[in-house]
Amino acid sequence: MKIAIIGGGLAGTACAYVLKNAGHEPVIFEASDSLASGASGNKIGLYNPRFTAQKDKVAEFYSSAFFKALEVFEKAKSEIDWNPCGALHLINDEKKQKRFPKTVESWEWSDQDMHLVSATEASKISGIEIPNDALYLPRSGFVSPAKLCTYYAKDVDTQFNQKIENLEDLECDAIILACGMGAKHFYPELPIKPVRGQVTYVQSEGNLQNLKCTIGYGGYVAPSLNGVHCIGSTFQRWLDHSDLLDEDNDSNIQKCVQNLPVLDREYKITDQKAGIRTTSKDHMPIIGQIDQINGKIPVFISTAHGSHGILSSLAAANILEGLINNKENQIDSVVTVKHF
Ligand SMILES: Cc1cc2nc3c(=O)[nH]c(=O)nc-3n(C[C@H](O)[C@H](O)[C@H](O)COP(=O)(O)OP(=O)(O)OC[C@H]3O[C@@H](n4cnc5c(N)ncnc54)[C@H](O)[C@@H]3O)c2cc1C
């Protein structure tokens, strides 16, 4: 099938990758002049599941997504700046104190993939002094989302500077909307909202140089890639622009040193990147068939990847490939697939 994919970020390129591997002919239409020009353009992105206390549908979705992503990262590793350095999620509030032990118990991941550690163990693992106990995912880490998009879209027909206005104009057998908030242009009733965010890149210096794994504390900090660390990220539900803001860099660094006092110092900011996340009310992605044009061309959607797009975009691509090929769902029978 010739499948028109609208959007050249993680959601669109992941679909192109999975569909091409399944024998289809995807074509990406991207409004800008490059891949990953929207939210997917970060140099460093952390891949972590959304943690829930129960083994519910959210847990099933993100567990499958996590292990599927590791398989792809293994194949792509020389091209995507993959660093499976491990991730510590600090237990720095009462909610996490209750939730994380339940996550470990109910999710039933192997000890090698997820367990709780004391603050002393966390300090040994991370190479810096950690003030809290933590949830530890030894195989988590970071990739470059921008490079992952390039990897996914390799050998895929990609048409740049093609802002699609009208779905009826596309000559194809199926359409996938993978254009973040842009999906509202076609379906204004879609229940999605923008949430602005900015990450800050700082030079590796002081104790930060010793950091060996990613650390989440509400914000996050990653080990160095080419002498630079990514500190993220702001969340602004009230903004929908991607202009850079100095106060966001201050806020990212401040939050980091509040949670990790050993990292307190003046940092040289080397770069920054702001983008718009597309979010849904229940914080889950919207994946499924949304329409049928002229009674014959199905329109699918993959959007609202929120803060976990690295994992959920690939899972969504597998789900859509299953729907397009009328297969049993490859990623469990998730209720995250919303049919309109
Ligand atoms: C600051 C920040 C930090 C983040 N950190 C992480 C992280 O550490 N880990 C993680 O997993 N996730 C992270 N995320 C979330 C992640 O980046 C997103 O979930 C993901 O990039 C969404 O991908 P997407 O393809 O849906 O959207 P986008 O990357 O925004 O892509 C949509 C594309 O569609 C194109 N488009 C729109 N309308 C049209 C049209 N009509 N015709 C043609 N093209 C069109 C746009 O130009 C754009 O390129 C972060 C997000 C932000 C903003």
Coordinates of C-alpha atoms and ligand atoms in Angstrom, one line a residue:
M1 CA 0.0 0.0 0.0
K2 CA 1.1 3.5 -0.7
I3 CA 0.8 5.3 2.7
A4 CA 0.9 9.1 3.0
I5 CA 2.4 10.1 6.3
I6 CA 1.9 13.7 7.4
G7 CA 4.7 14.9 9.6
G8 CA 8.4 14.1 9.8
G9 CA 8.9 13.9 13.6
L10 CA 9.2 10.8 15.7
A11 CA 5.6 9.8 15.2
G12 CA 5.8 10.0 11.4
T13 CA 9.2 8.6 10.8
A14 CA 8.6 5.7 13.2
C15 CA 5.5 4.8 11.1
A16 CA 7.5 5.0 7.9
Y17 CA 10.2 2.7 9.4
V18 CA 7.8 0.1 10.6
L19 CA 5.6 0.2 7.5
K20 CA 8.5 0.0 5.1
N21 CA 9.9 -3.0 6.9
A22 CA 6.4 -4.6 6.6
G23 CA 6.5 -4.2 2.8
H24 CA 4.5 -1.0 2.3
E25 CA 5.5 2.2 0.4
P26 CA 5.4 5.1 2.9
V27 CA 5.8 8.7 1.7
I28 CA 6.5 11.4 4.4
F29 CA 5.1 14.9 3.8
E30 CA 6.8 17.4 6.0
A31 CA 5.8 21.1 6.2
S32 CA 9.4 22.3 7.0
D33 CA 12.6 21.8 5.2
S34 CA 14.0 19.0 7.5
L35 CA 13.1 16.0 9.6
A36 CA 12.6 16.5 13.3
S37 CA 11.9 20.2 13.0
G38 CA 9.2 20.2 15.7
A39 CA 9.2 18.6 19.2
S40 CA 11.4 15.8 18.0
G41 CA 14.4 18.0 17.3
N42 CA 16.3 17.5 20.6
K43 CA 19.9 16.2 20.6
I44 CA 19.4 14.2 23.7
G45 CA 16.1 12.6 24.8
L46 CA 15.6 10.2 27.7
Y47 CA 13.5 7.0 27.1
N48 CA 11.5 6.0 30.1
P49 CA 8.1 4.4 30.6
R50 CA 5.3 6.3 32.4
F51 CA 5.2 4.6 35.8
T52 CA 1.9 3.5 37.2
A53 CA 1.3 1.7 40.6
Q54 CA -0.7 -1.1 39.0
K55 CA 0.0 -3.4 36.1
D56 CA -2.7 -1.6 34.1
K57 CA -3.1 -0.8 30.4
V58 CA -0.6 2.1 30.7
A59 CA 2.0 -0.3 32.2
E60 CA 1.4 -2.9 29.4
F61 CA 1.7 -0.2 26.7
Y62 CA 4.9 1.3 28.1
S63 CA 6.5 -2.0 29.0
S64 CA 6.0 -3.4 25.5
A65 CA 7.2 0.0 24.1
F66 CA 10.3 0.0 26.2
F67 CA 11.5 -3.5 25.2
K68 CA 10.6 -3.0 21.5
A69 CA 12.6 0.2 21.5
L70 CA 15.6 -1.5 22.9
E71 CA 15.6 -3.9 20.0
V72 CA 15.5 -1.1 17.5
F73 CA 18.2 1.0 19.4
E74 CA 20.5 -2.1 19.3
K75 CA 20.2 -2.2 15.5
A76 CA 20.5 1.6 15.1
K77 CA 23.1 2.2 17.8
S78 CA 25.9 3.5 15.7
E79 CA 23.7 6.3 14.2
I80 CA 21.5 7.5 17.1
D81 CA 23.8 8.5 20.0
W82 CA 22.3 5.7 22.1
N83 CA 23.6 5.5 25.6
P84 CA 22.0 2.8 27.7
C85 CA 23.6 4.2 30.7
G86 CA 20.7 3.5 33.1
A87 CA 18.2 5.8 34.7
L88 CA 17.6 6.7 38.3
H89 CA 14.2 8.1 39.3
L90 CA 14.6 9.8 42.6
I91 CA 12.0 9.1 45.3
N92 CA 11.8 12.7 46.3
D93 CA 8.1 13.1 47.3
E94 CA 5.4 11.2 49.1
K95 CA 3.6 10.1 45.9
K96 CA 6.7 8.4 44.5
Q97 CA 7.4 6.9 47.9
K98 CA 4.1 5.1 47.6
R99 CA 4.0 4.5 43.9
F100 CA 7.5 3.3 43.0
P101 CA 7.6 0.2 45.3
K102 CA 4.1 -0.7 43.9
T103 CA 5.5 -0.3 40.3
V104 CA 8.3 -2.7 41.0
E105 CA 6.0 -5.2 42.5
S106 CA 3.2 -5.1 40.1
W107 CA 5.0 -4.6 36.8
E108 CA 7.0 -7.8 37.3
W109 CA 10.0 -6.6 35.3
S110 CA 13.1 -8.7 36.0
D111 CA 15.5 -7.3 38.6
Q112 CA 18.0 -6.6 35.9
D113 CA 15.5 -4.2 34.3
M114 CA 14.0 -2.4 37.3
H115 CA 14.6 -2.3 41.1
L116 CA 14.7 0.0 44.0
V117 CA 18.1 1.3 45.3
S118 CA 19.1 3.1 48.4
A119 CA 20.6 6.6 48.2
T120 CA 24.1 5.1 48.8
E121 CA 23.7 2.6 46.0
A122 CA 22.2 5.4 43.8
S123 CA 25.3 7.5 44.5
K124 CA 27.6 4.6 43.5
I125 CA 25.7 4.0 40.3
S126 CA 25.5 7.6 39.2
G127 CA 29.0 8.7 40.2
I128 CA 27.6 11.7 42.1
E129 CA 26.1 12.1 45.6
I130 CA 22.3 11.3 45.5
P131 CA 20.2 12.5 48.4
N132 CA 17.3 10.1 47.9
D133 CA 16.5 6.4 47.4
A134 CA 15.5 5.7 43.8
L135 CA 13.8 3.5 41.2
Y136 CA 16.6 2.2 38.9
L137 CA 16.3 1.1 35.3
P138 CA 19.7 -0.2 34.3
R139 CA 18.8 -0.5 30.6
S140 CA 17.2 2.9 30.2
G141 CA 19.2 5.9 29.1
F142 CA 19.2 8.4 26.2
V143 CA 19.2 8.7 22.4
S144 CA 19.2 11.6 20.0
P145 CA 15.6 11.9 18.9
A146 CA 16.6 14.0 15.9
K147 CA 19.1 11.3 14.8
L148 CA 16.5 8.6 15.5
C149 CA 14.1 10.3 13.0
T150 CA 16.9 10.3 10.4
Y151 CA 17.5 6.6 11.0
Y152 CA 13.8 5.8 10.8
A153 CA 13.3 7.7 7.6
K154 CA 16.4 6.3 5.8
D155 CA 15.5 5.2 2.2
V156 CA 11.9 6.6 2.7
D157 CA 10.5 9.0 0.1
T158 CA 10.4 12.2 2.1
Q159 CA 8.9 15.4 0.6
F160 CA 10.0 18.6 2.4
N161 CA 8.2 22.0 2.3
Q162 CA 5.0 20.1 1.8
K163 CA 2.4 21.5 4.2
I164 CA -0.7 19.4 3.6
E165 CA -3.9 21.4 3.7
N166 CA -6.3 19.0 2.3
L167 CA -6.4 15.2 2.8
E168 CA -8.5 14.7 -0.3
D169 CA -5.6 15.9 -2.5
L170 CA -3.3 13.0 -1.5
E171 CA -3.0 10.1 -3.9
C172 CA -2.5 7.1 -1.7
D173 CA -4.2 4.0 -0.2
A174 CA -4.1 5.2 3.4
I175 CA -3.1 8.3 5.3
I176 CA -1.4 8.7 8.7
L177 CA -1.7 12.0 10.6
A178 CA 1.6 12.2 12.6
C179 CA 1.7 16.0 12.7
G180 CA 1.4 16.7 16.5
M181 CA -0.9 19.7 17.1
G182 CA -1.2 20.0 13.2
A183 CA -3.8 17.2 13.3
K184 CA -6.3 19.8 14.6
H185 CA -6.3 21.5 11.2
F186 CA -7.9 18.4 9.8
Y187 CA -10.0 17.4 12.8
P188 CA -10.6 20.5 15.0
E189 CA -12.6 18.4 17.5
L190 CA -9.5 16.3 18.4
P191 CA -9.0 16.5 22.2
I192 CA -5.4 17.6 22.1
K193 CA -3.6 20.5 23.8
P194 CA -0.1 22.1 23.4
V195 CA 2.4 22.1 26.3
R196 CA 5.5 24.1 25.6
G197 CA 8.9 22.9 26.9
Q198 CA 12.6 23.9 26.8
V199 CA 15.7 21.9 27.5
T200 CA 19.1 23.5 28.4
Y201 CA 22.5 22.1 27.3
V202 CA 25.4 22.9 29.6
Q203 CA 29.1 22.3 29.3
S204 CA 30.4 19.3 31.3
E205 CA 32.2 20.7 34.3
G206 CA 32.6 20.3 38.1
N207 CA 30.9 17.3 39.6
L208 CA 28.6 17.0 36.6
Q209 CA 31.5 15.5 34.7
N210 CA 31.2 12.4 36.9
L211 CA 27.6 11.7 36.1
K212 CA 27.2 8.2 34.7
C213 CA 23.4 7.7 34.3
T214 CA 20.4 9.8 33.7
I215 CA 18.6 11.2 36.8
G216 CA 14.9 12.1 37.0
Y217 CA 13.6 14.2 39.8
G218 CA 10.6 15.9 38.2
G219 CA 13.1 17.5 35.8
Y220 CA 16.1 15.4 34.5
V221 CA 19.8 15.6 33.7
A222 CA 21.8 13.3 31.4
P223 CA 25.4 12.2 31.3
S224 CA 27.6 14.0 28.9
L225 CA 27.4 13.6 25.1
N226 CA 30.4 15.2 23.4
G227 CA 31.1 17.3 26.5
V228 CA 27.6 18.6 26.9
H229 CA 24.7 17.6 29.3
C230 CA 21.0 18.0 28.7
I231 CA 19.0 19.4 31.5
G232 CA 15.2 19.4 31.1
S233 CA 12.6 20.4 30.9
T234 CA 10.1 23.1 31.5
F235 CA 6.3 22.5 31.1
Q236 CA 4.1 25.4 30.2
R237 CA 0.5 24.5 29.5
W238 CA -0.3 28.2 29.0
L239 CA 2.2 28.8 26.1
D240 CA 2.2 27.4 22.6
H241 CA 5.3 29.1 21.0
S242 CA 8.8 27.7 20.7
D243 CA 10.7 30.9 21.2
L244 CA 13.7 30.5 23.5
L245 CA 13.3 31.9 27.0
D246 CA 16.3 32.7 29.3
E247 CA 14.1 32.1 32.4
D248 CA 13.5 28.5 31.3
N249 CA 17.3 27.8 31.4
D250 CA 17.4 29.3 34.9
S251 CA 14.5 27.2 35.9
N252 CA 15.9 23.9 34.5
I253 CA 19.3 24.5 36.2
Q254 CA 17.7 25.6 39.5
K255 CA 15.5 22.6 39.7
C256 CA 18.5 20.3 39.0
V257 CA 20.7 21.8 41.7
Q258 CA 17.8 21.9 44.2
N259 CA 17.4 18.1 43.8
L260 CA 21.1 17.4 43.4
P261 CA 22.9 19.9 45.6
V262 CA 26.3 18.4 44.7
L263 CA 25.9 19.8 41.2
D264 CA 25.5 23.4 42.4
R265 CA 27.8 25.8 40.4
E266 CA 27.6 28.3 37.6
Y267 CA 27.2 26.5 34.3
K268 CA 28.1 27.6 30.8
I269 CA 25.0 27.2 28.6
T270 CA 26.1 25.9 25.2
D271 CA 22.6 25.5 23.6
Q272 CA 18.9 25.3 24.2
K273 CA 15.9 24.0 22.4
A274 CA 12.2 24.7 22.9
G275 CA 9.3 22.8 21.4
I276 CA 5.6 22.1 21.6
R277 CA 4.5 18.7 23.1
T278 CA 1.1 17.5 22.0
T279 CA -0.9 16.1 24.9
S280 CA -4.2 14.5 25.7
K281 CA -6.3 14.6 28.8
D282 CA -5.3 11.2 30.1
H283 CA -1.6 11.7 29.1
M284 CA -1.8 8.8 26.7
P285 CA -1.1 9.0 22.9
I286 CA -4.0 9.0 20.5
I287 CA -3.5 6.1 18.1
G288 CA -6.1 4.5 15.7
Q289 CA -8.3 5.0 12.7
I290 CA -10.0 8.4 12.8
D291 CA -11.8 8.6 9.5
Q292 CA -12.3 7.2 6.0
I293 CA -12.2 9.5 3.0
N294 CA -14.7 9.0 0.2
G295 CA -15.6 5.8 1.8
K296 CA -12.4 4.1 0.8
I297 CA -9.1 5.8 2.0
P298 CA -8.6 5.1 5.7
V299 CA -7.1 7.9 7.8
F300 CA -5.1 6.9 10.9
I301 CA -3.5 9.0 13.6
S302 CA -0.5 8.9 15.9
T303 CA -0.3 12.0 18.1
A304 CA -0.4 13.2 21.7
H305 CA 2.9 11.6 22.5
G306 CA 3.4 14.0 25.4
S307 CA 6.7 13.6 27.3
H308 CA 7.3 10.0 26.3
G309 CA 7.4 10.2 22.5
I310 CA 10.6 8.3 22.0
L311 CA 8.9 5.1 23.3
S312 CA 5.3 5.7 22.4
S313 CA 5.9 6.8 18.8
L314 CA 7.4 3.4 17.9
A315 CA 4.7 1.5 19.8
A316 CA 2.1 3.6 17.9
A317 CA 3.8 2.7 14.6
N318 CA 3.5 -1.0 15.4
I319 CA -0.1 -0.7 16.4
L320 CA -1.0 1.2 13.2
E321 CA 0.9 -1.4 11.1
G322 CA -1.2 -4.0 12.8
L323 CA -4.4 -2.1 12.0
I324 CA -3.4 -1.5 8.4
N325 CA -2.6 -5.2 7.9
N326 CA -5.6 -6.4 9.9
K327 CA -3.3 -8.2 12.3
E328 CA -3.8 -9.0 15.9
N329 CA -2.4 -6.1 17.8
Q330 CA 1.4 -6.7 18.2
I331 CA 1.6 -4.6 21.3
D332 CA -1.0 -6.4 23.5
S333 CA -4.6 -5.5 23.4
V334 CA -4.2 -2.0 24.6
V335 CA -7.1 0.3 25.3
T336 CA -4.7 3.1 24.4
V337 CA -5.9 2.6 20.9
K338 CA -8.8 5.1 20.7
H339 CA -11.2 4.7 17.9
F340 CA -13.2 7.7 16.8
Ligands
LIG1 C1 11.5 20.3 25.5 C2 11.1 18.9 25.2 C3 11.7 17.8 25.8 C4 11.3 16.5 25.6 N1 12.0 15.5 26.1 C5 11.6 14.2 25.9 C6 12.4 13.1 26.4 O1 13.4 13.3 27.1 N2 12.0 11.9 26.1 C7 10.8 11.6 25.4 O2 10.5 10.4 25.2 N3 10.1 12.7 24.9 C8 10.5 13.9 25.1 N4 9.8 15.0 24.6 C9 8.5 14.6 23.9 C10 8.8 14.2 22.4 O3 9.8 15.1 21.9 C11 7.5 14.3 21.6 O4 6.6 13.4 22.2 C12 7.7 13.8 20.2 O5 8.8 14.6 19.6 C13 6.5 14.0 19.4 O6 6.7 13.7 18.1 P1 5.7 14.0 16.9 O7 6.3 13.4 15.7 O8 4.3 13.6 17.3 O9 5.7 15.6 16.8 P2 6.7 16.6 16.1 O10 8.1 16.2 16.4 O11 6.3 18.0 16.6 O12 6.5 16.4 14.6 C14 5.3 16.9 13.9 C15 5.7 17.3 12.5 O13 4.6 17.5 11.7 C16 4.8 18.5 10.8 N5 3.5 19.1 10.4 C17 2.6 19.7 11.1 N6 1.5 19.9 10.3 C18 1.8 19.5 9.1 C19 1.1 19.5 7.8 N7 -0.1 20.0 7.7 N8 1.7 19.0 6.7 C20 3.0 18.5 6.8 N9 3.7 18.5 8.0 C21 3.1 19.0 9.1 C22 5.7 19.5 11.7 O14 6.4 20.4 10.8 C23 6.5 18.6 12.5 O15 7.8 18.4 11.9 C24 10.2 16.3 24.8 C25 9.5 17.3 24.2 C26 9.9 18.6 24.4 C27 9.2 19.8 23.7

